[in-house]
XYZ file of C-alpha atoms in Angstrom:
585
model
C 0.000 0.000 0.000
C 1.290 3.438 -0.922
C 0.785 6.743 0.719
C -1.996 7.518 -1.834
C -4.230 4.626 -0.866
C -4.707 0.997 -1.821
C -3.768 -0.211 -5.313
C -1.822 1.463 -8.049
C -4.150 4.379 -8.500
C -5.115 7.212 -6.246
C -8.143 6.139 -4.232
C -9.982 8.302 -1.759
C -10.042 7.361 1.906
C -13.566 6.690 2.978
C -14.641 7.696 6.515
C -16.157 4.271 7.057
C -12.771 2.610 6.715
C -11.625 1.306 10.141
C -8.321 3.101 9.662
C -9.991 6.418 8.994
C -10.866 7.206 12.602
C -12.607 6.141 15.774
C -16.017 4.642 14.968
C -17.518 5.336 18.353
C -15.873 4.609 21.730
C -13.842 1.455 21.206
C -10.725 2.379 23.128
C -8.666 3.150 19.894
C -6.785 6.366 19.557
C -8.253 9.118 17.414
C -6.998 9.098 13.807
C -6.655 11.946 11.403
C -10.007 13.201 10.306
C -11.894 11.648 13.266
C -14.683 13.549 14.846
C -14.273 14.493 18.507
C -15.564 11.983 21.031
C -17.983 14.525 22.344
C -19.880 14.819 19.010
C -23.331 13.380 18.568
C -23.243 9.867 17.060
C -26.528 10.557 15.227
C -24.899 13.499 13.475
C -22.014 11.305 12.412
C -24.409 8.727 11.022
C -26.185 11.394 9.014
C -22.892 12.425 7.508
C -22.316 8.825 6.450
C -25.660 8.882 4.589
C -24.584 12.009 2.726
C -21.596 10.132 1.395
C -23.977 7.517 0.022
C -26.385 10.013 -1.570
C -23.800 12.262 -3.194
C -20.643 10.313 -3.709
C -17.764 11.751 -5.647
C -16.066 9.364 -7.993
C -12.588 9.464 -9.218
C -11.841 8.566 -12.785
C -10.467 5.085 -13.146
C -7.488 4.451 -15.337
C -8.336 3.917 -19.072
C -6.332 0.736 -19.349
C -8.415 -0.785 -16.604
C -11.835 0.152 -17.905
C -11.762 0.905 -21.710
C -15.535 0.733 -22.071
C -15.963 3.217 -19.303
C -13.515 5.617 -20.987
C -15.483 5.642 -24.247
C -18.761 6.226 -22.491
C -17.170 9.017 -20.536
C -16.017 10.767 -23.724
C -19.462 10.529 -25.276
C -21.050 11.840 -22.158
C -18.622 14.792 -22.120
C -19.461 15.741 -25.735
C -23.153 15.936 -24.993
C -22.654 18.320 -22.056
C -22.368 22.109 -22.652
C -19.039 23.727 -22.132
C -18.519 25.322 -18.746
C -16.675 28.521 -18.138
C -13.006 28.013 -17.558
C -13.230 29.556 -14.090
C -15.455 26.750 -12.798
C -14.020 23.329 -12.091
C -15.365 20.546 -14.250
C -17.939 18.339 -12.519
C -19.435 15.069 -13.606
C -22.937 13.895 -13.090
C -23.572 10.269 -12.492
C -24.944 8.428 -15.557
C -28.550 7.479 -15.701
C -29.714 4.031 -14.980
C -29.389 1.764 -17.950
C -27.321 4.169 -19.956
C -23.995 2.471 -19.420
C -24.503 -1.064 -18.327
C -20.886 -1.867 -17.783
C -20.387 1.341 -15.908
C -23.334 0.541 -13.639
C -21.781 -2.790 -12.775
C -18.487 -1.125 -11.872
C -20.309 1.582 -9.969
C -22.156 -0.932 -7.856
C -18.863 -2.486 -6.932
C -17.572 0.856 -5.653
C -20.798 2.234 -4.178
C -20.779 2.045 -0.355
C -23.613 0.349 1.431
C -25.299 1.830 4.453
C -23.909 0.342 7.647
C -26.041 -1.412 10.188
C -27.544 0.873 12.803
C -25.026 1.177 15.739
C -26.081 0.605 19.376
C -25.611 3.491 21.882
C -25.662 3.551 25.674
C -27.627 5.901 27.962
C -25.049 8.659 27.583
C -24.833 8.535 23.786
C -21.654 6.513 23.501
C -21.246 3.788 20.948
C -21.101 0.455 22.739
C -19.325 -1.175 19.818
C -22.082 -3.729 19.353
C -23.107 -2.440 15.927
C -21.717 -4.364 12.966
C -20.252 -2.536 9.989
C -19.666 -3.829 6.515
C -16.250 -5.062 5.677
C -13.870 -3.249 3.413
C -14.790 -5.615 0.578
C -18.426 -4.436 0.740
C -17.828 -0.757 1.401
C -15.781 1.649 -0.640
C -13.631 2.978 2.151
C -11.919 5.577 -0.021
C -14.784 7.509 -1.644
C -14.951 11.271 -1.035
C -11.565 11.583 0.673
C -8.725 13.753 -0.456
C -6.314 11.308 -2.066
C -3.329 13.540 -1.253
C -4.023 13.716 2.479
C -1.529 11.784 4.578
C -3.011 8.509 5.812
C -1.864 5.890 8.320
C 0.396 3.239 6.976
C -1.751 0.311 8.036
C -5.254 -0.461 9.250
C -6.557 -2.825 11.887
C -8.569 -5.116 9.572
C -5.855 -5.757 6.948
C -2.752 -4.409 8.673
C -1.355 -4.675 12.221
C -3.437 -6.611 14.807
C -5.494 -4.914 17.491
C -3.133 -4.664 20.466
C -6.021 -4.546 22.909
C -6.970 -8.091 21.965
C -3.661 -9.671 23.075
C -3.554 -11.552 26.398
C -0.723 -9.321 27.664
C -2.599 -6.051 26.993
C -4.381 -3.969 29.628
C -8.177 -3.772 29.326
C -9.325 -0.954 26.983
C -10.287 2.348 28.620
C -13.910 3.015 29.411
C -15.938 6.078 28.456
C -16.061 8.874 31.035
C -19.536 7.878 32.095
C -18.518 4.287 32.871
C -15.150 4.828 34.586
C -16.546 4.619 38.128
C -18.492 1.394 38.264
C -19.627 -0.314 41.425
C -17.236 -3.071 42.560
C -18.343 -6.575 41.867
C -19.584 -8.440 44.945
C -16.943 -10.670 46.516
C -17.486 -14.327 45.901
C -17.903 -16.464 48.946
C -15.262 -19.041 49.578
C -16.381 -22.593 49.760
C -15.505 -24.875 52.610
C -12.712 -27.420 52.113
C -13.878 -30.747 50.809
C -12.083 -32.995 53.257
C -11.208 -31.356 56.567
C -7.905 -29.695 57.338
C -5.884 -31.185 54.464
C -8.450 -30.940 51.641
C -6.106 -29.000 49.387
C -3.468 -31.703 49.629
C -0.040 -31.483 51.168
C -0.957 -28.545 53.362
C -0.352 -26.048 50.524
C -2.082 -22.748 50.871
C -4.567 -22.220 48.054
C -3.697 -18.536 47.840
C -0.283 -19.399 46.515
C -1.646 -20.587 43.133
C -0.883 -18.332 40.231
C -3.747 -16.566 38.515
C -4.042 -18.157 35.031
C -5.784 -15.070 33.634
C -2.509 -13.193 33.732
C -4.071 -10.005 35.098
C -1.522 -9.807 37.900
C -4.042 -10.298 40.715
C -3.591 -12.829 43.499
C -5.854 -14.362 46.039
C -8.917 -14.373 43.785
C -10.722 -17.112 41.955
C -9.419 -17.886 38.487
C -11.746 -17.750 35.539
C -13.593 -20.967 35.040
C -11.611 -22.629 37.861
C -12.676 -24.248 41.080
C -12.857 -22.118 44.233
C -9.621 -22.095 46.176
C -9.508 -24.024 49.430
C -8.322 -22.649 52.749
C -5.078 -24.166 53.967
C -5.503 -27.011 56.452
C -2.174 -26.170 58.077
C -3.326 -22.628 58.823
C -6.519 -23.955 60.415
C -4.536 -26.454 62.462
C -2.167 -23.743 63.715
C -5.094 -21.511 64.628
C -6.711 -24.368 66.531
C -3.479 -25.111 68.407
C -3.099 -21.423 69.346
C -6.665 -21.227 70.620
C -6.280 -24.435 72.614
C -2.957 -23.163 74.039
C -4.470 -19.837 75.103
C -7.514 -21.449 76.684
C -5.452 -24.202 78.331
C -2.808 -21.784 79.609
C -5.429 -19.452 81.009
C -7.150 -22.344 82.718
C -3.891 -23.597 84.203
C -2.901 -20.216 85.604
C -6.401 -19.678 86.877
C -6.292 -23.035 88.637
C -2.857 -22.242 90.082
C -4.058 -18.870 91.353
C -7.172 -20.311 92.962
C -5.172 -23.140 94.509
C -2.579 -20.750 95.943
C -5.305 -18.365 97.109
C -7.710 -20.728 98.771
C -6.135 -24.177 99.083
C -4.127 -25.278 102.127
C -0.367 -25.365 101.516
C 1.208 -28.811 101.371
C 3.113 -29.634 104.563
C 4.794 -32.523 106.362
C 3.896 -33.699 109.856
C 6.259 -34.145 112.807
C 9.913 -33.471 113.527
C 11.220 -35.111 110.370
C 12.959 -38.345 109.444
C 16.248 -39.724 110.714
C 18.109 -38.411 107.650
C 19.852 -35.050 108.195
C 21.093 -32.433 105.759
C 23.165 -29.252 106.091
C 21.292 -26.254 104.690
C 23.065 -22.944 104.106
C 20.987 -19.765 104.261
C 22.790 -16.864 102.523
C 22.845 -13.346 103.884
C 19.888 -11.031 103.161
C 17.638 -13.971 102.237
C 13.888 -13.408 102.402
C 11.501 -15.922 103.944
C 10.408 -17.030 100.483
C 14.012 -17.605 99.441
C 14.645 -19.581 102.629
C 11.559 -21.689 101.989
C 12.671 -22.371 98.434
C 16.099 -23.561 99.643
C 14.532 -25.804 102.290
C 12.109 -27.291 99.767
C 14.913 -28.127 97.334
C 16.844 -29.844 100.164
C 13.755 -31.903 101.069
C 13.292 -30.326 104.503
C 9.822 -28.790 104.000
C 7.031 -29.761 101.622
C 6.281 -26.304 100.207
C 7.450 -22.711 100.292
C 3.972 -21.532 101.275
C 3.909 -23.715 104.385
C 7.296 -22.397 105.554
C 6.499 -18.714 105.008
C 3.149 -19.122 106.765
C 4.793 -20.795 109.787
C 7.523 -18.107 109.934
C 4.976 -15.307 109.866
C 2.927 -16.939 112.615
C 5.953 -17.421 114.911
C 6.837 -14.164 116.762
C 10.552 -14.773 116.161
C 10.117 -16.135 112.655
C 11.545 -13.052 110.998
C 14.702 -13.135 113.137
C 16.167 -16.231 111.455
C 19.870 -15.610 110.914
C 21.857 -16.625 107.870
C 24.197 -19.543 108.227
C 24.356 -23.307 108.029
C 21.678 -25.358 109.785
C 21.711 -29.096 110.351
C 18.089 -30.070 109.705
C 16.117 -33.270 109.231
C 14.331 -34.120 106.037
C 10.518 -34.055 105.806
C 10.072 -31.737 108.764
C 6.888 -29.808 109.335
C 7.258 -26.138 108.524
C 6.605 -25.160 112.152
C 9.325 -27.557 113.390
C 11.852 -26.178 110.898
C 11.101 -22.588 111.910
C 11.337 -23.467 115.613
C 14.817 -24.923 115.129
C 16.118 -22.110 112.948
C 15.159 -19.317 115.347
C 17.582 -20.840 117.909
C 21.090 -19.422 117.180
C 22.702 -22.345 118.944
C 21.366 -24.657 116.261
C 23.355 -22.882 113.593
C 26.211 -24.925 112.184
C 28.596 -22.033 112.713
C 31.546 -20.984 114.822
C 31.363 -17.584 116.461
C 34.604 -15.942 117.577
C 33.681 -13.382 120.218
C 35.642 -10.182 120.941
C 38.664 -10.885 123.140
C 38.270 -14.676 122.718
C 41.554 -16.547 123.068
C 42.863 -18.876 120.365
C 42.687 -21.908 122.673
C 38.866 -21.517 122.856
C 38.620 -21.084 119.091
C 40.546 -24.308 118.440
C 38.281 -26.249 120.781
C 35.156 -24.921 119.008
C 36.457 -25.909 115.564
C 37.303 -29.432 116.707
C 33.850 -29.820 118.205
C 31.929 -28.506 115.174
C 33.935 -30.526 112.670
C 33.942 -33.614 114.818
C 37.729 -33.707 115.093
C 39.779 -35.103 118.019
C 40.790 -32.602 120.683
C 43.970 -30.713 119.796
C 43.630 -31.279 116.003
C 43.112 -27.615 115.112
C 45.776 -26.411 117.557
C 48.354 -28.713 115.983
C 47.468 -27.380 112.491
C 47.756 -23.775 113.751
C 51.192 -24.214 115.283
C 52.521 -26.325 112.433
C 51.141 -24.258 109.519
C 51.314 -20.781 111.066
C 53.531 -19.367 108.310
C 51.273 -20.782 105.571
C 47.959 -19.394 106.810
C 48.333 -15.816 105.502
C 49.805 -13.832 108.394
C 51.102 -10.318 107.590
C 54.867 -9.919 107.190
C 55.122 -7.994 110.457
C 53.489 -10.756 112.520
C 54.752 -14.026 113.987
C 58.453 -13.096 114.076
C 59.005 -12.996 117.850
C 60.374 -16.335 119.081
C 58.830 -15.750 122.535
C 55.281 -15.893 121.132
C 53.147 -18.584 122.727
C 50.907 -18.729 119.632
C 51.803 -16.865 116.408
C 48.103 -16.800 115.421
C 46.977 -15.150 118.654
C 45.267 -11.874 117.811
C 44.724 -12.908 114.150
C 41.566 -15.017 114.414
C 39.210 -12.095 113.808
C 36.004 -12.071 115.914
C 32.899 -12.769 113.804
C 30.665 -15.667 112.800
C 31.927 -18.345 110.435
C 29.546 -20.666 108.628
C 30.574 -24.274 108.288
C 29.839 -26.578 105.402
C 30.641 -30.141 104.439
C 33.886 -28.937 102.862
C 35.064 -27.002 105.940
C 38.398 -28.071 107.470
C 40.500 -26.667 110.351
C 42.965 -25.243 107.865
C 40.294 -23.583 105.691
C 38.658 -21.991 108.730
C 41.965 -20.708 110.134
C 42.881 -19.179 106.771
C 39.550 -17.390 106.593
C 39.937 -16.001 110.125
C 43.500 -14.763 109.510
C 42.434 -13.105 106.278
C 39.606 -11.245 108.003
C 41.987 -9.964 110.699
C 44.639 -8.880 108.190
C 42.022 -7.043 106.107
C 40.696 -5.244 109.190
C 44.161 -4.176 110.376
C 44.975 -2.888 106.917
C 41.685 -0.965 106.831
C 42.442 0.732 110.166
C 46.019 1.587 109.187
C 47.575 -0.230 112.101
C 50.988 -0.435 110.483
C 51.243 3.310 109.875
C 50.044 4.432 113.335
C 52.396 2.334 115.435
C 55.075 5.030 115.621
C 52.510 7.777 116.287
C 51.447 5.888 119.413
C 55.045 5.379 120.631
C 55.046 1.665 119.791
C 57.798 -0.326 118.116
C 55.763 -2.257 115.498
C 52.185 -2.992 114.372
C 52.143 -6.223 116.387
C 52.370 -4.132 119.566
C 49.259 -2.186 118.461
C 47.324 -5.458 118.266
C 48.797 -6.487 121.625
C 47.578 -3.280 123.309
C 44.140 -3.791 121.752
C 44.021 -7.344 123.152
C 44.864 -6.072 126.667
C 42.235 -3.314 126.416
C 39.610 -5.817 125.231
C 40.461 -8.190 128.113
C 40.318 -5.577 130.913
C 37.562 -3.231 129.737
C 33.772 -3.606 129.693
C 32.623 -1.234 126.946
C 33.903 1.262 124.435
C 34.280 4.053 126.983
C 36.315 1.743 129.169
C 38.420 0.754 126.178
C 39.508 4.334 125.477
C 40.476 5.025 129.118
C 42.151 1.638 129.356
C 44.336 2.357 126.320
C 45.325 5.663 127.964
C 46.427 3.734 131.065
C 48.609 1.443 128.928
C 50.334 4.291 127.104
C 50.985 6.238 130.364
C 52.460 3.198 132.148
C 54.764 2.440 129.207
C 56.333 5.870 129.429
C 59.883 6.025 130.675
C 58.864 8.761 133.130
C 56.547 6.365 134.932
C 58.112 5.968 138.370
C 54.935 4.727 140.071
C 54.809 1.268 138.424
C 58.281 1.478 136.862
C 56.895 0.831 133.349
C 55.095 -2.290 134.508
C 51.525 -2.746 133.306
C 50.550 -5.147 136.129
C 47.481 -6.425 134.235
C 45.842 -9.487 135.790
C 44.701 -10.606 132.343
C 48.294 -11.449 131.358
C 48.724 -13.715 134.342
C 45.418 -15.447 133.589
C 46.504 -15.899 129.972
C 49.561 -17.810 131.104
C 47.459 -19.960 133.377
C 44.696 -20.412 130.859
C 42.187 -19.055 133.330
C 39.936 -16.012 133.824
C 40.113 -15.557 137.580
C 39.656 -12.254 139.369
C 40.887 -13.357 142.786
C 44.405 -14.705 142.767
C 47.479 -14.075 144.837
C 49.275 -10.918 143.766
C 52.351 -12.208 145.529
C 52.381 -15.342 143.388
C 51.797 -13.311 140.274
C 54.685 -10.988 140.938
C 56.960 -13.969 141.570
C 56.153 -15.724 138.282
C 58.934 -15.217 135.754
C 57.252 -15.326 132.355
C 57.502 -13.076 129.271
C 53.703 -12.615 129.264
C 53.439 -11.861 133.017
C 53.192 -8.035 133.201
C 53.415 -8.269 137.001
C 56.955 -9.511 136.560
C 58.329 -7.930 133.359
C 58.286 -4.338 132.113
C 56.484 -3.254 129.055
C 54.189 -5.235 126.757
C 54.059 -9.013 126.444
C 55.604 -10.534 123.234
C 52.220 -10.754 121.569
C 48.474 -10.424 121.964
C 46.634 -12.354 124.657
C 43.371 -12.598 122.689
C 41.579 -11.503 119.522
C 40.510 -7.856 119.859
C 37.312 -6.675 118.254
C 36.561 -3.542 116.258
C 35.743 -1.389 119.352
C 38.972 -2.277 121.144
C 41.029 -1.616 118.027
C 39.357 1.748 117.476
C 39.911 2.763 121.135
C 43.559 1.702 120.948
C 44.122 3.988 117.975
C 42.218 6.871 119.664
C 42.931 6.912 123.433
C 41.072 9.138 125.907
C 44.055 11.379 126.886
C 42.635 11.867 130.374
C 45.933 11.147 132.187
C 44.605 7.924 133.683
C 47.114 5.675 135.482
C 44.999 3.249 137.557
C 41.663 1.449 137.386
C 39.667 -1.023 139.427
C 36.212 -2.554 139.234
C 34.760 -2.448 142.713
C 31.437 -4.158 141.989
C 32.611 -6.265 139.070
C 30.431 -4.328 136.589
C 31.704 -0.783 136.548
C 35.353 0.171 136.096
C 36.635 3.232 137.925
C 39.743 5.078 136.679
C 42.094 7.288 138.742
C 45.126 9.407 138.034
C 47.050 8.984 141.346
C 48.179 5.996 143.262
C 46.533 7.215 146.540
C 43.085 7.246 144.855
C 43.776 3.849 143.525
C 44.642 2.410 146.975
C 41.299 3.596 148.370
C 39.477 1.794 145.591
C 41.526 -1.318 146.181
C 40.579 -1.360 149.857
C 36.908 -0.987 148.936
C 37.166 -3.826 146.453
C 38.750 -6.207 148.984
C 36.068 -5.433 151.549
C 33.391 -6.358 149.005
C 35.142 -9.589 148.238
C 35.234 -10.589 151.924
C 31.500 -9.968 152.300
C 30.826 -11.931 149.142
C 32.888 -14.927 150.344
C 31.346 -14.794 153.887
C 34.552 -13.731 155.612
């Protein structure tokens, strides 16, 4: 096809040709010569009838139609000559005048198209059928020199809107906002949870229509089935929520209203060591006891502890308890401090008493711990400034720090001694004993601990401790001509004897030659005579400075301090008189 039309000659382009323009609203783009979409379709149809009533014919080529050429010449001779200014026009021949011409004319004459169908807004619905190009002269009455499209939809390129990959054609303005189609109801699965087979979700199937939508029902296909796996999971979740809620509700009601489980009696013959850590609550204690098999439930123990007036005074430590005890029996045993599986080193307690307590608690033969202490003294963690005097009775004296020590199944004499020495060393380092020795006029830190042990042995309280330390420092002075630098403390004599007697013979004491006997020797003993506590240590480092030289306890409870020897003698006489009355003399 050339740019002048179809065939070798110049043929007009008829408006009814599908390539001429948009024949109503069909979604095709407007072609050259097309009427606007807003025009009246009835008006367009009337224009098509005008083309049928007054068609303009183009002369065919002579070599194609020789008979028609002769008839045309005869017809031109019979017509009058027109002025040269007017273009020459031809009238159609009369019927029957040129038979062959009439046959050709009928072949080119367009036929009236079938009446198109319009919607309520005047738009062509495309349901009307038009004659094909073989029946209609699509090129009559059109300027042959006007530029035309290169191809048409009927005989040229295919309609792109008809391909499966194409988008649906656009709708007229009046039909662009249609109501959405009602959603189709999904059908139930055919066979329970796994009707779709293999647990595959029906929504995962591809849409065979190719319109890019998912989750819908394919054209002509069966309705998709809901996944059995999804239903099963939903059922499991619902059952879990309901079951869990029921379980917790039952647990709450049981704990709220039911009686706590408890054993009866004092327990079985089987015993167990239970350690209660520091700062443990009653609930934590009950949980530990339940795990060890002592009580039946935490609730029973906490209830019994709250009912007992001393239930909240249970101390931390190790308790030797029986299994399957009633909660009340367990609480009654634990409120008794003596039932604790512990060793308590009191302030001023001598090492000999500590060794005996360890042997008893660990079930060792008498003297076991003392032998370990004397044999392993250098390996138990003493400070470098301690244990160097060969005159020491016990190198560990003064280094078994007073506090409570919990025992366990793994406790040994050596482990306990190491722990006690460490506590003492840490405390002395905290107080700065080593640095303050010279400030107090002492030779070494060991003498500071020795003074503290004497103060702790002779005094009754913290106020006594401060005045007692002042007495020690004043008697140690070289200017002391009253006692000649002798301390004359009864506690040192008792330490040698292993006793704690108040009434003993001063004459015997002054005659005993021993490094620890301050009635016999000048100055301090070689080492401490006990394990001083925190109050005695603090008082030793901060004496009273009242000038005290003497002291005596007349009634055995209150200690009286004096600065002169005369005042002291009066108090001594009063004390002896009391002692005679007490002994019936």
